[in-house]
Amino acid sequence: MTTSSDLFSESQQVIAGGVNSPVRACDSVQETPVFIAKGQGSHVTSSDGTDYIDFVCSWGPLILGHAHPEVLDAIGETILLGTTFGAPTRIELDFAKTVCDAIPSLEKIRAVSSGTEATMSAIRLARGYTKRDKIIKINGGYHGHADMLLVAPGSGATTLGIPGSAGVPSSIIEQTHLVPFNDVAAVKQIFTQYPNDIAALIIEPIAGNMGVVPPQKDYLQAIRQLTKEHNALLIFDEVITGFRAAYGGAQSLYNVTPDLTCLGKIIGGGLPAACFGGRTEIMDHLAPTGDVYQAGTLSGNPVAMAAGLKTLEILARPDTYKTLEQRGAYLEQGLTDALNATSIPGHINRVGSVLTLFFNNNPVYNLHDAQQSDTKRFAQFFRVMRSQGILLPPSQFEGWFLSLAHTQADLDQTIKAVQTALISIN
Ligand code: KE4
C-alpha cells in the first residue's frame, strides 16, 4: 500500500506544491497531507487505509456526506446520456428554476464551474451595470482567486500569512477598498470618500474564511441600506452559506436581499458547478442580451447539474435544517464543555452546521480578532485530532463542516477525541 507521504513526495515532482489547491498542503499545521482513497457518508479512508471522520467535507460541498446513493444514481443515469454538449440542456433549465425558487434575490442565474468564476463574473457585471470601477470587500473575506479580489483575502492566503498575491497589478488593487467585517462606520467612510464611484460591495454574509464569524445584529441590514443609498450593488458571496445556513441561504436567514448572489460548493453536489444571479434587469446586461461578456465551456455541465439538482431536492425535504442545527448545537456544546474542563482559552463561533473553534482569549468578530488566535496551539490540536481519526480543515481560519451523514456516534467520538487532544496540549 502506498503511503500518503510517499504519494506526496511523488506529487511534489509533478504538481505545484504537490497539491491542486494550496490549503490542502497542510503547511500551516506543519503536517503532510493525507491522500484520500475513498469517502462514504461522514467517513473517508486514506491511501494508507486509515479511516477518518471527515469535517472537511470537501470544504463545504458535501452537506449530504460522501457518495450519497441518490446523488450517485443521478450522476450515473445522466452520464450515460453523454457528459457535455456545449449546447443548452433541459437539466440546466430545471437547475436554474430550482435555484431561483430557493434564493430570494434570484430571478435569473448564469451557471459557471467554480466559486471564483461566479464572484469574478458578478464583479464584472456590477461594474458593467453601474459603469463604475471601484469595489469594497471585507478584510479577510475570500471570494476565490480573481485578481481584483486577492486583496487581504481570507482562507488559504490568511492561513499562509500571504497579504495578497504576487502577479496582481497595483492598478487592479487600487480599485479594491477594504473594510473590517462587522464595521458599518468603515463602509460609511468609504462611501463618503467615493460617493459615486463604488460599483459593488462584495461580502460573505456569514464570514467563513477567517474562521466562521456571524454578522452582528443589524450589520447586514445597514450594509444593504448604505449600498442602496449610493446606487452600488450589494453582492452576497454565498458560495459557502448558500443551502448551508438555510435552504434560502444566509439572505433568507437574516432577511436581507442583495442585488447579486454567488453560489457554489453545495449546488454542484460534489461536482464542479457554481452560479451567480440576481434581478432580470441586472442579469440582462450579460452577453448575449447585454454587453458584459462572460462565458464557459463546461458552464451548466449536465452531469454536475444532475448532482446539484438531486442534492437540492434532498435538502428541500422536511426537517433537514432542523437536523443540521441540532447536530451543530450538540457538537458545539461538546466542544464548549471540553474547553471548560481545561485552562485553554477558546471561543466557538457557529451558524447551523458549520463552526470554528478559535484558540483565542476573546470573542472573534472580524479578521483582526481571528488573527489573535494561537495558531501554534491549533496546529498541535489538529495533529492530535488527526492521530485519533478525526480529519479537521488544516487551518485555524476555516470552518468545520457537518453533514446529514454525521451520526450521533460520530459526534460523540469527536467530542471524546477533543477532550483527549485538549488535555494533551494543555
Ligand atoms: P472556488 O473557486 O474554490 O470554487 O470558490 C472560491 C470561493 C468563493 N467564495 C467563498 C466564500 C469561498 O469560501 C470560496 C472557496 N473556499 C475555499 C476554502 N474556504 C476553498 C478551498 C480551497 O481553496 O482549496
PDB file of C-alpha atoms in Angstrom, residues 123-246:
ATOM      1  CA  ILE A 123     -17.989  41.904 -10.076  1.00  0.00           C
ATOM      2  CA  ARG A 124     -17.631  42.434 -13.857  1.00  0.00           C
ATOM      3  CA  LEU A 125     -21.422  42.519 -14.210  1.00  0.00           C
ATOM      4  CA  ALA A 126     -21.723  45.048 -11.360  1.00  0.00           C
ATOM      5  CA  ARG A 127     -19.057  47.256 -12.973  1.00  0.00           C
ATOM      6  CA  GLY A 128     -20.741  46.999 -16.375  1.00  0.00           C
ATOM      7  CA  TYR A 129     -24.195  47.689 -14.942  1.00  0.00           C
ATOM      8  CA  THR A 130     -23.165  50.685 -12.775  1.00  0.00           C
ATOM      9  CA  LYS A 131     -20.409  51.938 -15.112  1.00  0.00           C
ATOM     10  CA  ARG A 132     -18.222  52.331 -12.012  1.00  0.00           C
ATOM     11  CA  ASP A 133     -14.842  50.703 -11.286  1.00  0.00           C
ATOM     12  CA  LYS A 134     -14.315  50.673  -7.520  1.00  0.00           C
ATOM     13  CA  ILE A 135     -15.371  47.797  -5.252  1.00  0.00           C
ATOM     14  CA  ILE A 136     -15.419  47.262  -1.496  1.00  0.00           C
ATOM     15  CA  LYS A 137     -14.527  43.914   0.062  1.00  0.00           C
ATOM     16  CA  ILE A 138     -14.138  42.679   3.627  1.00  0.00           C
ATOM     17  CA  ASN A 139     -10.674  42.310   5.152  1.00  0.00           C
ATOM     18  CA  GLY A 140     -10.330  38.524   5.412  1.00  0.00           C
ATOM     19  CA  GLY A 141     -13.189  37.826   3.024  1.00  0.00           C
ATOM     20  CA  TYR A 142     -12.294  35.160   0.489  1.00  0.00           C
ATOM     21  CA  HIS A 143     -14.062  35.029  -2.860  1.00  0.00           C
ATOM     22  CA  GLY A 144     -11.716  32.830  -4.899  1.00  0.00           C
ATOM     23  CA  HIS A 145      -8.571  33.939  -6.676  1.00  0.00           C
ATOM     24  CA  ALA A 146      -9.655  36.521  -9.258  1.00  0.00           C
ATOM     25  CA  ASP A 147      -7.135  39.390  -9.346  1.00  0.00           C
ATOM     26  CA  MET A 148      -9.404  42.145  -8.048  1.00  0.00           C
ATOM     27  CA  LEU A 149     -10.432  40.038  -5.032  1.00  0.00           C
ATOM     28  CA  LEU A 150      -6.955  38.880  -3.974  1.00  0.00           C
ATOM     29  CA  VAL A 151      -6.662  41.841  -1.642  1.00  0.00           C
ATOM     30  CA  ALA A 152      -6.351  40.832   2.022  1.00  0.00           C
ATOM     31  CA  PRO A 153      -8.074  37.553   1.129  1.00  0.00           C
ATOM     32  CA  GLY A 154      -9.046  35.030   3.781  1.00  0.00           C
ATOM     33  CA  SER A 155      -8.844  31.236   3.548  1.00  0.00           C
ATOM     34  CA  GLY A 156      -5.549  29.855   2.275  1.00  0.00           C
ATOM     35  CA  ALA A 157      -3.911  33.277   1.925  1.00  0.00           C
ATOM     36  CA  THR A 158      -4.602  34.151   5.564  1.00  0.00           C
ATOM     37  CA  THR A 159      -3.640  30.630   6.619  1.00  0.00           C
ATOM     38  CA  LEU A 160      -0.287  31.019   4.848  1.00  0.00           C
ATOM     39  CA  GLY A 161       0.086  34.623   6.033  1.00  0.00           C
ATOM     40  CA  ILE A 162       0.049  35.993   2.471  1.00  0.00           C
ATOM     41  CA  PRO A 163      -1.467  39.532   2.489  1.00  0.00           C
ATOM     42  CA  GLY A 164      -2.389  39.306  -1.175  1.00  0.00           C
ATOM     43  CA  SER A 165      -0.699  37.706  -4.171  1.00  0.00           C
ATOM     44  CA  ALA A 166       2.272  38.346  -6.397  1.00  0.00           C
ATOM     45  CA  GLY A 167       1.288  38.901 -10.015  1.00  0.00           C
ATOM     46  CA  VAL A 168      -1.656  41.197  -9.346  1.00  0.00           C
ATOM     47  CA  PRO A 169      -1.018  44.670 -10.844  1.00  0.00           C
ATOM     48  CA  SER A 170      -1.289  47.594  -8.404  1.00  0.00           C
ATOM     49  CA  SER A 171      -3.657  49.258 -10.896  1.00  0.00           C
ATOM     50  CA  ILE A 172      -6.135  46.447 -10.144  1.00  0.00           C
ATOM     51  CA  ILE A 173      -5.630  46.501  -6.380  1.00  0.00           C
ATOM     52  CA  GLU A 174      -6.132  50.251  -6.031  1.00  0.00           C
ATOM     53  CA  GLN A 175      -9.730  49.837  -7.190  1.00  0.00           C
ATOM     54  CA  THR A 176     -10.460  47.444  -4.321  1.00  0.00           C
ATOM     55  CA  HIS A 177     -11.145  49.058  -0.949  1.00  0.00           C
ATOM     56  CA  LEU A 178     -11.049  47.092   2.305  1.00  0.00           C
ATOM     57  CA  VAL A 179     -13.228  47.325   5.397  1.00  0.00           C
ATOM     58  CA  PRO A 180     -13.262  45.164   8.534  1.00  0.00           C
ATOM     59  CA  PHE A 181     -16.178  42.722   8.935  1.00  0.00           C
ATOM     60  CA  ASN A 182     -18.956  43.894  11.281  1.00  0.00           C
ATOM     61  CA  ASP A 183     -17.870  47.564  10.935  1.00  0.00           C
ATOM     62  CA  VAL A 184     -20.602  49.774   9.437  1.00  0.00           C
ATOM     63  CA  ALA A 185     -18.687  53.023  10.080  1.00  0.00           C
ATOM     64  CA  ALA A 186     -15.804  51.853   7.887  1.00  0.00           C
ATOM     65  CA  VAL A 187     -18.202  51.245   4.982  1.00  0.00           C
ATOM     66  CA  LYS A 188     -19.798  54.661   5.537  1.00  0.00           C
ATOM     67  CA  GLN A 189     -16.352  56.230   5.394  1.00  0.00           C
ATOM     68  CA  ILE A 190     -15.535  54.664   2.007  1.00  0.00           C
ATOM     69  CA  PHE A 191     -18.857  55.831   0.562  1.00  0.00           C
ATOM     70  CA  THR A 192     -18.235  59.353   1.930  1.00  0.00           C
ATOM     71  CA  GLN A 193     -14.825  59.356   0.232  1.00  0.00           C
ATOM     72  CA  TYR A 194     -16.165  57.889  -3.049  1.00  0.00           C
ATOM     73  CA  PRO A 195     -19.912  58.712  -3.117  1.00  0.00           C
ATOM     74  CA  ASN A 196     -20.407  57.904  -6.810  1.00  0.00           C
ATOM     75  CA  ASP A 197     -17.580  55.532  -7.657  1.00  0.00           C
ATOM     76  CA  ILE A 198     -18.417  52.254  -5.954  1.00  0.00           C
ATOM     77  CA  ALA A 199     -19.789  49.580  -8.291  1.00  0.00           C
ATOM     78  CA  ALA A 200     -20.355  46.986  -5.581  1.00  0.00           C
ATOM     79  CA  LEU A 201     -19.669  45.781  -2.081  1.00  0.00           C
ATOM     80  CA  ILE A 202     -18.998  42.023  -2.002  1.00  0.00           C
ATOM     81  CA  ILE A 203     -19.376  40.188   1.277  1.00  0.00           C
ATOM     82  CA  GLU A 204     -19.715  36.711   2.732  1.00  0.00           C
ATOM     83  CA  PRO A 205     -22.867  37.375   4.801  1.00  0.00           C
ATOM     84  CA  ILE A 206     -21.536  34.901   7.351  1.00  0.00           C
ATOM     85  CA  ALA A 207     -17.749  35.051   7.130  1.00  0.00           C
ATOM     86  CA  GLY A 208     -16.325  31.585   6.567  1.00  0.00           C
ATOM     87  CA  ASN A 209     -12.720  32.252   5.543  1.00  0.00           C
ATOM     88  CA  MET A 210     -11.375  33.914   8.673  1.00  0.00           C
ATOM     89  CA  GLY A 211     -12.930  31.070  10.535  1.00  0.00           C
ATOM     90  CA  VAL A 212     -16.713  31.238  10.994  1.00  0.00           C
ATOM     91  CA  VAL A 213     -17.791  34.745  12.032  1.00  0.00           C
ATOM     92  CA  PRO A 214     -21.525  35.590  12.062  1.00  0.00           C
ATOM     93  CA  PRO A 215     -22.732  39.110  11.216  1.00  0.00           C
ATOM     94  CA  GLN A 216     -23.568  41.190  14.279  1.00  0.00           C
ATOM     95  CA  LYS A 217     -27.153  42.373  14.811  1.00  0.00           C
ATOM     96  CA  ASP A 218     -28.374  44.705  12.020  1.00  0.00           C
ATOM     97  CA  TYR A 219     -24.941  44.750  10.302  1.00  0.00           C
ATOM     98  CA  LEU A 220     -26.171  43.281   7.023  1.00  0.00           C
ATOM     99  CA  GLN A 221     -29.269  45.494   7.087  1.00  0.00           C
ATOM    100  CA  ALA A 222     -27.030  48.587   7.484  1.00  0.00           C
ATOM    101  CA  ILE A 223     -24.779  47.483   4.599  1.00  0.00           C
ATOM    102  CA  ARG A 224     -27.882  46.935   2.446  1.00  0.00           C
ATOM    103  CA  GLN A 225     -29.115  50.466   3.247  1.00  0.00           C
ATOM    104  CA  LEU A 226     -25.742  52.107   2.534  1.00  0.00           C
ATOM    105  CA  THR A 227     -25.252  50.378  -0.842  1.00  0.00           C
ATOM    106  CA  LYS A 228     -28.810  51.302  -1.847  1.00  0.00           C
ATOM    107  CA  GLU A 229     -28.305  54.963  -0.882  1.00  0.00           C
ATOM    108  CA  HIS A 230     -25.175  55.142  -3.067  1.00  0.00           C
ATOM    109  CA  ASN A 231     -26.514  53.132  -6.037  1.00  0.00           C
ATOM    110  CA  ALA A 232     -23.863  50.485  -5.502  1.00  0.00           C
ATOM    111  CA  LEU A 233     -24.746  46.814  -5.882  1.00  0.00           C
ATOM    112  CA  LEU A 234     -24.654  44.541  -2.845  1.00  0.00           C
ATOM    113  CA  ILE A 235     -23.161  41.157  -3.750  1.00  0.00           C
ATOM    114  CA  PHE A 236     -23.616  38.280  -1.300  1.00  0.00           C
ATOM    115  CA  ASP A 237     -20.950  35.647  -1.794  1.00  0.00           C
ATOM    116  CA  GLU A 238     -22.940  32.626  -0.606  1.00  0.00           C
ATOM    117  CA  VAL A 239     -20.587  30.021  -2.036  1.00  0.00           C
ATOM    118  CA  ILE A 240     -20.311  28.569   1.482  1.00  0.00           C
ATOM    119  CA  THR A 241     -23.583  29.747   3.050  1.00  0.00           C
ATOM    120  CA  GLY A 242     -25.919  29.037   0.119  1.00  0.00           C
ATOM    121  CA  PHE A 243     -28.076  25.999   1.067  1.00  0.00           C
ATOM    122  CA  ARG A 244     -25.791  25.613   4.136  1.00  0.00           C
ATOM    123  CA  ALA A 245     -27.022  28.317   6.527  1.00  0.00           C
ATOM    124  CA  ALA A 246     -30.577  27.695   5.316  1.00  0.00           C
TER     125      ALA A 246
END
